[in-house]
Amino acid sequence: MDTVESPPLSLDLQGRRLRLDPHMPAFVQNPYAVYAHLHHNARAFFWEDYGMWCLAGYEEVNSALRNRRLGRQVPAGTVLYGAQHLKDFAAVEAHSMLELEPPVHTRLRTLVNRAFVSRQVERLRPRVEALCHHLIDGFTADGEADLIPAYATPVPITIIAEMLGVPVEMDDRLLDWSHRMVAMYMHGRSQAVEESANEAAREFGDFIRSYAAKRRKEPGDDLLSLLISAHESGDRLSEDEFVASTILLLNAGHEATVHQLGNAVATILAQGGDPRRFFASAEGTAATVEECLRYDPPLHMFTRYAYEPVEIADGIRLEPGEQVGLMLGAANCDAHAFERPRAFLPGRADQKNVSFGAGIHFCIGAPLARLELQVALKVLFERLPEIALAGPPRYRDSYHFHGLERLVCRW
């Protein structure tokens, strides 16, 4: 056995078996030390705590993301959320674009994709910029703020709510439903968490159905009206698909961006000096955002099912129905793929992060997330160039989502 002490893990090199509690505080606060150890010793390994094989190397993860023998949809005969207390959550998941494969995935993605292409998203830049200034106006005189609730959260939740045509004043309820639902993806969830997620899915679905009934009478130029129209056309979007698609867009439209914005602020402040230097040009801003996405991404694991026997790494073969964990955060800091991976180097020549995934499930909201990050970071540091951390940033115990529970700054 090869053992390191901080954070505590045990790695059986011969069997490629890892024991590491993902709730271990040292790992939660700095998973990258473990990732470096894995890159050197076991780029593919069986994570005992999760009960599945995982891939940590860039090439292995990137290849698996594009492998059509692996997918998101639960294989036939597998019951993932069969318990009665999860029936409402299961109903949403069963019709979510994120959890489906072609041809249904293709039909749903094509329907909503036009709202998220770069030329459409670019039109939102003035609105995002105005929102960022408005939020900063609300706390700048205080001289100190926790930027997670004050800034990182309201930017993406407001924009996605406006895009969908959902009342922005409902943001607290939308956030509550979203947080309770995504808790289902955490390691070691309890039945109480499951019951809460199911209740949130039911309440969220009821709200979407009720609000859509009102919007049918007054359609607008927004995503919800587009989805309503697709549902009413009969063969394009069923009632369940309509509800699941709306919930997915609201949840995915803010959850990861909140984490990434907070992580990016902490990363840039950790570099010292005038933060405005990273945003002196449009090219520099874009390069800085890409490096933030690589350096400390918001999603560290994404899973796939095997649909047929498939070799995912040297000597590691999955049978149909088995899952594999794709460790995006680890792939992004693989020294085999990136020069000086734990150095923050905007504009690096080897920028090829997998933070948005790859293949047919590449994040549909990537253009929107990039724009929000570019604008929010640039505006924040131009408005508050003297900003500094008021205390060490602390990450939430929520692997595989990787985000800060607080980010208190002063200026």
GROMACS .gro file of C-alpha atoms in nm:
model
  411
    1MET     CA    1   0.000   0.000   0.000
    2ASP     CA    2   0.121   0.349  -0.085
    3THR     CA    3  -0.008   0.601   0.169
    4VAL     CA    4   0.011   0.979   0.194
    5GLU     CA    5  -0.092   1.166   0.502
    6SER     CA    6  -0.244   1.493   0.383
    7PRO     CA    7  -0.517   1.437   0.292
    8PRO     CA    8  -0.540   1.078   0.419
    9LEU     CA    9  -0.578   0.831   0.137
   10SER     CA   10  -0.472   0.478   0.067
   11LEU     CA   11  -0.387   0.366  -0.283
   12ASP     CA   12  -0.323   0.005  -0.367
   13LEU     CA   13  -0.091   0.047  -0.663
   14GLN     CA   14  -0.117  -0.310  -0.787
   15GLY     CA   15  -0.495  -0.325  -0.782
   16ARG     CA   16  -0.541   0.045  -0.853
   17ARG     CA   17  -0.785   0.073  -0.562
   18LEU     CA   18  -0.830   0.407  -0.384
   19ARG     CA   19  -0.979   0.470  -0.044
   20LEU     CA   20  -1.047   0.839   0.017
   21ASP     CA   21  -1.347   0.989   0.192
   22PRO     CA   22  -1.461   1.276  -0.038
   23HIS     CA   23  -1.583   1.459   0.273
   24MET     CA   24  -1.234   1.469   0.425
   25PRO     CA   25  -1.174   1.839   0.506
   26ALA     CA   26  -0.823   1.847   0.362
   27PHE     CA   27  -0.951   1.700   0.035
   28VAL     CA   28  -1.252   1.933   0.020
   29GLN     CA   29  -1.026   2.237   0.058
   30ASN     CA   30  -0.752   2.116  -0.179
   31PRO     CA   31  -0.831   1.820  -0.404
   32TYR     CA   32  -0.542   1.909  -0.635
   33ALA     CA   33  -0.277   1.754  -0.411
   34VAL     CA   34  -0.456   1.421  -0.443
   35TYR     CA   35  -0.498   1.466  -0.818
   36ALA     CA   36  -0.122   1.515  -0.862
   37HIS     CA   37  -0.061   1.197  -0.662
   38LEU     CA   38  -0.308   1.006  -0.880
   39HIS     CA   39  -0.158   1.137  -1.204
   40HIS     CA   40   0.177   1.000  -1.095
   41ASN     CA   41   0.054   0.668  -0.957
   42ALA     CA   42  -0.288   0.572  -1.096
   43ARG     CA   43  -0.446   0.774  -1.376
   44ALA     CA   44  -0.735   0.527  -1.368
   45PHE     CA   45  -0.843   0.370  -1.039
   46PHE     CA   46  -1.134   0.210  -0.858
   47TRP     CA   47  -1.263   0.457  -0.597
   48GLU     CA   48  -1.387   0.231  -0.319
   49ASP     CA   49  -1.592   0.507  -0.155
   50TYR     CA   50  -1.795   0.552  -0.476
   51GLY     CA   51  -1.786   0.191  -0.589
   52MET     CA   52  -1.680   0.267  -0.946
   53TRP     CA   53  -1.381   0.312  -1.171
   54CYS     CA   54  -1.266   0.671  -1.219
   55LEU     CA   55  -1.042   0.845  -1.472
   56ALA     CA   56  -0.812   1.128  -1.362
   57GLY     CA   57  -0.588   1.185  -1.668
   58TYR     CA   58  -0.671   1.445  -1.930
   59GLU     CA   59  -0.648   1.215  -2.231
   60GLU     CA   60  -0.850   0.943  -2.058
   61VAL     CA   61  -1.126   1.183  -1.951
   62ASN     CA   62  -1.140   1.366  -2.283
   63SER     CA   63  -1.160   1.039  -2.472
   64ALA     CA   64  -1.435   0.900  -2.247
   65LEU     CA   65  -1.644   1.217  -2.286
   66ARG     CA   66  -1.647   1.157  -2.662
   67ASN     CA   67  -1.693   0.779  -2.651
   68ARG     CA   68  -2.041   0.690  -2.778
   69ARG     CA   69  -2.023   0.353  -2.606
   70LEU     CA   70  -2.055   0.556  -2.284
   71GLY     CA   71  -2.352   0.779  -2.209
   72ARG     CA   72  -2.567   0.956  -1.953
   73GLN     CA   73  -2.894   0.769  -1.999
   74VAL     CA   74  -2.967   0.499  -1.744
   75PRO     CA   75  -2.936   0.163  -1.924
   76ALA     CA   76  -3.250  -0.040  -1.985
   77GLY     CA   77  -3.330  -0.259  -1.688
   78THR     CA   78  -3.148  -0.032  -1.441
   79VAL     CA   79  -3.369   0.142  -1.183
   80LEU     CA   80  -3.184   0.440  -1.041
   81TYR     CA   81  -3.457   0.616  -0.841
   82GLY     CA   82  -3.709   0.338  -0.786
   83ALA     CA   83  -3.812   0.420  -0.429
   84GLN     CA   84  -4.160   0.565  -0.384
   85HIS     CA   85  -4.023   0.868  -0.198
   86LEU     CA   86  -3.827   0.964  -0.514
   87LYS     CA   87  -4.100   0.933  -0.777
   88ASP     CA   88  -4.127   1.308  -0.847
   89PHE     CA   89  -3.750   1.353  -0.872
   90ALA     CA   90  -3.727   1.043  -1.092
   91ALA     CA   91  -3.994   1.181  -1.326
   92VAL     CA   92  -3.790   1.498  -1.385
   93GLU     CA   93  -3.465   1.306  -1.435
   94ALA     CA   94  -3.627   1.063  -1.680
   95HIS     CA   95  -3.710   1.346  -1.921
   96SER     CA   96  -3.406   1.570  -1.865
   97MET     CA   97  -3.194   1.640  -2.173
   98LEU     CA   98  -2.883   1.597  -1.959
   99GLU     CA   99  -2.978   1.237  -1.879
  100LEU     CA  100  -3.077   1.127  -2.229
  101GLU     CA  101  -2.905   1.002  -2.543
  102PRO     CA  102  -2.996   1.034  -2.913
  103PRO     CA  103  -3.240   1.051  -3.072
  104VAL     CA  104  -3.440   1.211  -2.786
  105HIS     CA  105  -3.137   1.409  -2.665
  106THR     CA  106  -3.080   1.545  -3.016
  107ARG     CA  107  -3.440   1.660  -3.051
  108LEU     CA  108  -3.446   1.839  -2.715
  109ARG     CA  109  -3.102   1.996  -2.753
  110THR     CA  110  -3.180   2.125  -3.103
  111LEU     CA  111  -3.493   2.289  -2.967
  112VAL     CA  112  -3.319   2.503  -2.704
  113ASN     CA  113  -2.978   2.541  -2.864
  114ARG     CA  114  -3.061   2.848  -3.069
  115ALA     CA  115  -3.110   3.054  -2.753
  116PHE     CA  116  -2.758   2.972  -2.634
  117VAL     CA  117  -2.546   3.012  -2.947
  118SER     CA  118  -2.274   3.275  -2.912
  119ARG     CA  119  -2.434   3.540  -3.136
  120GLN     CA  120  -2.756   3.526  -2.935
  121VAL     CA  121  -2.579   3.529  -2.600
  122GLU     CA  122  -2.360   3.823  -2.701
  123ARG     CA  123  -2.672   4.041  -2.712
  124LEU     CA  124  -2.700   3.994  -2.336
  125ARG     CA  125  -2.364   4.160  -2.263
  126PRO     CA  126  -2.506   4.510  -2.190
  127ARG     CA  127  -2.772   4.362  -1.960
  128VAL     CA  128  -2.517   4.153  -1.768
  129GLU     CA  129  -2.289   4.456  -1.733
  130ALA     CA  130  -2.573   4.675  -1.603
  131LEU     CA  131  -2.674   4.406  -1.354
  132CYS     CA  132  -2.316   4.375  -1.223
  133HIS     CA  133  -2.291   4.750  -1.168
  134HIS     CA  134  -2.629   4.751  -0.994
  135LEU     CA  135  -2.523   4.474  -0.756
  136ILE     CA  136  -2.192   4.643  -0.674
  137ASP     CA  137  -2.375   4.972  -0.613
  138GLY     CA  138  -2.571   4.788  -0.345
  139PHE     CA  139  -2.269   4.685  -0.136
  140THR     CA  140  -1.973   4.902  -0.234
  141ALA     CA  141  -2.032   5.154   0.048
  142ASP     CA  142  -2.016   4.874   0.308
  143GLY     CA  143  -1.646   4.820   0.249
  144GLU     CA  144  -1.689   4.445   0.296
  145ALA     CA  145  -1.919   4.172   0.166
  146ASP     CA  146  -1.951   3.799   0.121
  147LEU     CA  147  -1.944   3.792  -0.258
  148ILE     CA  148  -2.112   3.452  -0.290
  149PRO     CA  149  -2.462   3.574  -0.193
  150ALA     CA  150  -2.398   3.939  -0.282
  151TYR     CA  151  -2.257   3.892  -0.633
  152ALA     CA  152  -2.173   3.542  -0.757
  153THR     CA  153  -2.525   3.409  -0.698
  154PRO     CA  154  -2.754   3.688  -0.826
  155VAL     CA  155  -2.568   3.744  -1.155
  156PRO     CA  156  -2.643   3.405  -1.320
  157ILE     CA  157  -2.978   3.337  -1.149
  158THR     CA  158  -3.113   3.675  -1.261
  159ILE     CA  159  -2.996   3.633  -1.620
  160ILE     CA  160  -3.129   3.280  -1.668
  161ALA     CA  161  -3.462   3.375  -1.507
  162GLU     CA  162  -3.492   3.670  -1.744
  163MET     CA  163  -3.398   3.453  -2.044
  164LEU     CA  164  -3.668   3.205  -1.954
  165GLY     CA  165  -3.925   3.468  -1.867
  166VAL     CA  166  -3.961   3.347  -1.508
  167PRO     CA  167  -4.022   3.612  -1.238
  168VAL     CA  168  -3.683   3.722  -1.103
  169GLU     CA  169  -3.843   3.800  -0.768
  170MET     CA  170  -3.878   3.425  -0.724
  171ASP     CA  171  -3.500   3.379  -0.719
  172ASP     CA  172  -3.491   3.268  -0.354
  173ARG     CA  173  -3.740   2.988  -0.419
  174LEU     CA  174  -3.566   2.889  -0.743
  175LEU     CA  175  -3.235   2.868  -0.558
  176ASP     CA  176  -3.388   2.663  -0.278
  177TRP     CA  177  -3.542   2.414  -0.519
  178SER     CA  178  -3.219   2.392  -0.716
  179HIS     CA  179  -2.993   2.337  -0.413
  180ARG     CA  180  -3.221   2.065  -0.276
  181MET     CA  181  -3.233   1.885  -0.609
  182VAL     CA  182  -2.859   1.891  -0.682
  183ALA     CA  183  -2.794   1.754  -0.333
  184MET     CA  184  -2.904   1.423  -0.485
  185TYR     CA  185  -2.573   1.402  -0.670
  186MET     CA  186  -2.359   1.421  -0.357
  187HIS     CA  187  -2.178   1.126  -0.205
  188GLY     CA  188  -2.345   0.952   0.088
  189ARG     CA  189  -2.681   1.126   0.068
  190SER     CA  190  -2.938   1.042   0.337
  191GLN     CA  191  -3.306   0.959   0.296
  192ALA     CA  192  -3.387   1.302   0.437
  193VAL     CA  193  -3.188   1.458   0.151
  194GLU     CA  194  -3.373   1.236  -0.097
  195GLU     CA  195  -3.713   1.330   0.044
  196SER     CA  196  -3.620   1.699   0.033
  197ALA     CA  197  -3.504   1.667  -0.329
  198ASN     CA  198  -3.825   1.490  -0.424
  199GLU     CA  199  -4.036   1.759  -0.259
  200ALA     CA  200  -3.835   2.028  -0.439
  201ALA     CA  201  -3.884   1.852  -0.774
  202ARG     CA  202  -4.258   1.829  -0.713
  203GLU     CA  203  -4.289   2.196  -0.608
  204PHE     CA  204  -4.068   2.310  -0.895
  205GLY     CA  205  -4.273   2.111  -1.145
  206ASP     CA  206  -4.601   2.242  -1.005
  207PHE     CA  207  -4.473   2.598  -1.034
  208ILE     CA  208  -4.362   2.549  -1.396
  209ARG     CA  209  -4.699   2.402  -1.495
  210SER     CA  210  -4.893   2.676  -1.317
  211TYR     CA  211  -4.680   2.960  -1.451
  212ALA     CA  212  -4.684   2.819  -1.803
  213ALA     CA  213  -5.064   2.821  -1.796
  214LYS     CA  214  -5.052   3.197  -1.735
  215ARG     CA  215  -4.783   3.256  -1.998
  216ARG     CA  216  -4.983   3.079  -2.268
  217LYS     CA  217  -5.223   3.374  -2.257
  218GLU     CA  218  -4.939   3.628  -2.281
  219PRO     CA  219  -4.646   3.472  -2.470
  220GLY     CA  220  -4.325   3.668  -2.500
  221ASP     CA  221  -3.986   3.659  -2.668
  222ASP     CA  222  -3.829   3.424  -2.418
  223LEU     CA  223  -3.726   3.063  -2.371
  224LEU     CA  224  -4.035   2.961  -2.177
  225SER     CA  225  -4.259   3.082  -2.457
  226LEU     CA  226  -4.044   2.885  -2.702
  227LEU     CA  227  -4.082   2.570  -2.492
  228ILE     CA  228  -4.457   2.626  -2.452
  229SER     CA  229  -4.492   2.660  -2.829
  230ALA     CA  230  -4.292   2.341  -2.881
  231HIS     CA  231  -4.512   2.155  -2.633
  232GLU     CA  232  -4.832   2.274  -2.796
  233SER     CA  233  -4.711   2.164  -3.140
  234GLY     CA  234  -4.772   1.810  -3.018
  235ASP     CA  235  -4.487   1.596  -3.141
  236ARG     CA  236  -4.196   1.817  -3.040
  237LEU     CA  237  -4.214   1.841  -2.662
  238SER     CA  238  -4.429   1.640  -2.422
  239GLU     CA  239  -4.561   1.785  -2.097
  240ASP     CA  240  -4.298   1.596  -1.895
  241GLU     CA  241  -4.021   1.704  -2.133
  242PHE     CA  242  -4.139   2.063  -2.110
  243VAL     CA  243  -4.124   2.062  -1.729
  244ALA     CA  244  -3.790   1.878  -1.714
  245SER     CA  245  -3.631   2.106  -1.976
  246THR     CA  246  -3.738   2.421  -1.793
  247ILE     CA  247  -3.607   2.291  -1.459
  248LEU     CA  248  -3.279   2.185  -1.619
  249LEU     CA  249  -3.224   2.523  -1.782
  250LEU     CA  250  -3.296   2.708  -1.458
  251ASN     CA  251  -3.074   2.482  -1.248
  252ALA     CA  252  -2.787   2.440  -1.492
  253GLY     CA  253  -2.813   2.805  -1.593
  254HIS     CA  254  -2.681   2.925  -1.261
  255GLU     CA  255  -2.550   2.645  -1.035
  256ALA     CA  256  -2.206   2.593  -1.190
  257THR     CA  257  -2.158   2.961  -1.278
  258VAL     CA  258  -2.210   3.065  -0.916
  259HIS     CA  259  -1.930   2.829  -0.811
  260GLN     CA  260  -1.702   2.928  -1.098
  261LEU     CA  261  -1.744   3.300  -1.037
  262GLY     CA  262  -1.658   3.264  -0.669
  263ASN     CA  263  -1.364   3.034  -0.745
  264ALA     CA  264  -1.236   3.276  -1.010
  265VAL     CA  265  -1.245   3.578  -0.778
  266ALA     CA  266  -1.050   3.385  -0.514
  267THR     CA  267  -0.801   3.261  -0.775
  268ILE     CA  268  -0.732   3.607  -0.917
  269LEU     CA  269  -0.696   3.768  -0.575
  270ALA     CA  270  -0.448   3.495  -0.480
  271GLN     CA  271  -0.220   3.615  -0.763
  272GLY     CA  272  -0.156   3.946  -0.587
  273GLY     CA  273  -0.101   4.281  -0.756
  274ASP     CA  274  -0.357   4.487  -0.944
  275PRO     CA  275  -0.632   4.247  -1.064
  276ARG     CA  276  -0.722   4.484  -1.345
  277ARG     CA  277  -0.413   4.372  -1.537
  278PHE     CA  278  -0.592   4.051  -1.632
  279PHE     CA  279  -0.877   4.243  -1.796
  280ALA     CA  280  -0.696   4.515  -1.992
  281SER     CA  281  -0.826   4.386  -2.326
  282ALA     CA  282  -1.106   4.167  -2.457
  283GLU     CA  283  -0.850   3.902  -2.550
  284GLY     CA  284  -0.692   3.914  -2.204
  285THR     CA  285  -1.032   3.890  -2.038
  286ALA     CA  286  -1.129   3.585  -2.244
  287ALA     CA  287  -0.794   3.417  -2.176
  288THR     CA  288  -0.822   3.486  -1.804
  289VAL     CA  289  -1.168   3.331  -1.789
  290GLU     CA  290  -1.047   3.019  -1.973
  291GLU     CA  291  -0.761   2.980  -1.728
  292CYS     CA  292  -1.000   3.024  -1.434
  293LEU     CA  293  -1.215   2.748  -1.582
  294ARG     CA  294  -0.911   2.521  -1.606
  295TYR     CA  295  -0.743   2.616  -1.280
  296ASP     CA  296  -1.034   2.574  -1.036
  297PRO     CA  297  -1.348   2.449  -1.212
  298PRO     CA  298  -1.693   2.414  -1.051
  299LEU     CA  299  -1.764   2.053  -1.149
  300HIS     CA  300  -1.507   1.787  -1.059
  301MET     CA  301  -1.685   1.465  -1.151
  302PHE     CA  302  -1.932   1.364  -1.417
  303THR     CA  303  -2.045   1.005  -1.463
  304ARG     CA  304  -2.117   0.788  -1.764
  305TYR     CA  305  -2.275   0.443  -1.810
  306ALA     CA  306  -2.128   0.175  -2.032
  307TYR     CA  307  -2.373   0.056  -2.299
  308GLU     CA  308  -2.151  -0.227  -2.420
  309PRO     CA  309  -1.821  -0.382  -2.309
  310VAL     CA  310  -1.562  -0.104  -2.334
  311GLU     CA  311  -1.202  -0.054  -2.228
  312ILE     CA  312  -1.170   0.286  -2.059
  313ALA     CA  313  -0.799   0.263  -1.974
  314ASP     CA  314  -0.516   0.019  -2.004
  315GLY     CA  315  -0.644  -0.310  -1.860
  316ILE     CA  316  -0.969  -0.162  -1.727
  317ARG     CA  317  -1.285  -0.289  -1.890
  318LEU     CA  318  -1.642  -0.189  -1.811
  319GLU     CA  319  -1.937  -0.420  -1.862
  320PRO     CA  320  -2.278  -0.292  -1.978
  321GLY     CA  321  -2.456  -0.100  -1.701
  322GLU     CA  322  -2.140  -0.014  -1.505
  323GLN     CA  323  -2.056   0.349  -1.430
  324VAL     CA  324  -1.732   0.540  -1.466
  325GLY     CA  325  -1.643   0.868  -1.294
  326LEU     CA  326  -1.483   1.129  -1.520
  327MET     CA  327  -1.280   1.362  -1.300
  328LEU     CA  328  -1.289   1.694  -1.482
  329GLY     CA  329  -1.101   1.887  -1.214
  330ALA     CA  330  -0.822   1.631  -1.216
  331ALA     CA  331  -0.802   1.624  -1.596
  332ASN     CA  332  -0.757   2.002  -1.601
  333CYS     CA  333  -0.441   1.985  -1.389
  334ASP     CA  334  -0.272   1.687  -1.549
  335ALA     CA  335   0.100   1.758  -1.597
  336HIS     CA  336   0.096   1.525  -1.897
  337ALA     CA  337  -0.138   1.770  -2.073
  338PHE     CA  338  -0.055   2.110  -1.922
  339GLU     CA  339   0.278   2.277  -1.856
  340ARG     CA  340   0.305   2.383  -1.490
  341PRO     CA  341  -0.058   2.284  -1.426
  342ARG     CA  342  -0.086   2.450  -1.085
  343ALA     CA  343   0.045   2.782  -1.214
  344PHE     CA  344  -0.218   3.038  -1.313
  345LEU     CA  345  -0.115   3.135  -1.668
  346PRO     CA  346  -0.382   3.316  -1.874
  347GLY     CA  347  -0.317   3.281  -2.243
  348ARG     CA  348  -0.127   2.955  -2.202
  349ALA     CA  349  -0.066   2.780  -2.534
  350ASP     CA  350  -0.192   2.446  -2.402
  351GLN     CA  351  -0.538   2.568  -2.294
  352LYS     CA  352  -0.782   2.283  -2.360
  353ASN     CA  353  -0.982   2.246  -2.040
  354VAL     CA  354  -1.271   2.000  -2.015
  355SER     CA  355  -1.474   2.205  -1.765
  356PHE     CA  356  -1.772   2.217  -2.003
  357GLY     CA  357  -1.735   1.852  -2.098
  358ALA     CA  358  -1.696   1.735  -2.458
  359GLY     CA  359  -1.885   1.539  -2.721
  360ILE     CA  360  -2.262   1.550  -2.763
  361HIS     CA  361  -2.314   1.653  -2.399
  362PHE     CA  362  -2.083   1.956  -2.421
  363CYS     CA  363  -2.246   2.220  -2.201
  364ILE     CA  364  -2.514   2.398  -2.402
  365GLY     CA  365  -2.478   2.702  -2.175
  366ALA     CA  366  -2.102   2.745  -2.223
  367PRO     CA  367  -2.131   3.069  -2.427
  368LEU     CA  368  -2.358   3.221  -2.162
  369ALA     CA  369  -2.134   3.113  -1.874
  370ARG     CA  370  -1.826   3.252  -2.047
  371LEU     CA  371  -1.995   3.587  -2.110
  372GLU     CA  372  -2.122   3.615  -1.753
  373LEU     CA  373  -1.776   3.537  -1.615
  374GLN     CA  374  -1.601   3.781  -1.850
  375VAL     CA  375  -1.835   4.066  -1.764
  376ALA     CA  376  -1.876   3.997  -1.391
  377LEU     CA  377  -1.503   3.964  -1.323
  378LYS     CA  378  -1.403   4.265  -1.532
  379VAL     CA  379  -1.666   4.493  -1.378
  380LEU     CA  380  -1.590   4.378  -1.022
  381PHE     CA  381  -1.217   4.444  -1.043
  382GLU     CA  382  -1.255   4.771  -1.233
  383ARG     CA  383  -1.503   4.899  -0.975
  384LEU     CA  384  -1.310   4.767  -0.673
  385PRO     CA  385  -0.940   4.752  -0.770
  386GLU     CA  386  -0.834   4.752  -0.403
  387ILE     CA  387  -1.042   4.446  -0.322
  388ALA     CA  388  -0.872   4.184  -0.104
  389LEU     CA  389  -0.967   3.868   0.079
  390ALA     CA  390  -1.088   3.934   0.434
  391GLY     CA  391  -1.017   3.573   0.530
  392PRO     CA  392  -0.930   3.240   0.373
  393PRO     CA  393  -1.193   3.127   0.121
  394ARG     CA  394  -1.359   2.803   0.229
  395TYR     CA  395  -1.500   2.541  -0.005
  396ARG     CA  396  -1.827   2.366   0.066
  397ASP     CA  397  -1.829   1.998   0.148
  398SER     CA  398  -2.008   1.915  -0.176
  399TYR     CA  399  -1.778   1.709  -0.395
  400HIS     CA  400  -1.828   1.668  -0.691
  401PHE     CA  401  -1.953   2.028  -0.711
  402HIS     CA  402  -1.658   2.242  -0.611
  403GLY     CA  403  -1.748   2.588  -0.488
  404LEU     CA  404  -1.696   2.826  -0.200
  405GLU     CA  405  -1.934   2.843   0.094
  406ARG     CA  406  -1.814   3.197   0.161
  407LEU     CA  407  -1.590   3.458   0.001
  408VAL     CA  408  -1.563   3.757   0.232
  409CYS     CA  409  -1.374   4.045   0.075
  410ARG     CA  410  -1.300   4.403   0.176
  411TRP     CA  411  -1.187   4.714  -0.011
   0.00000   0.00000   0.00000
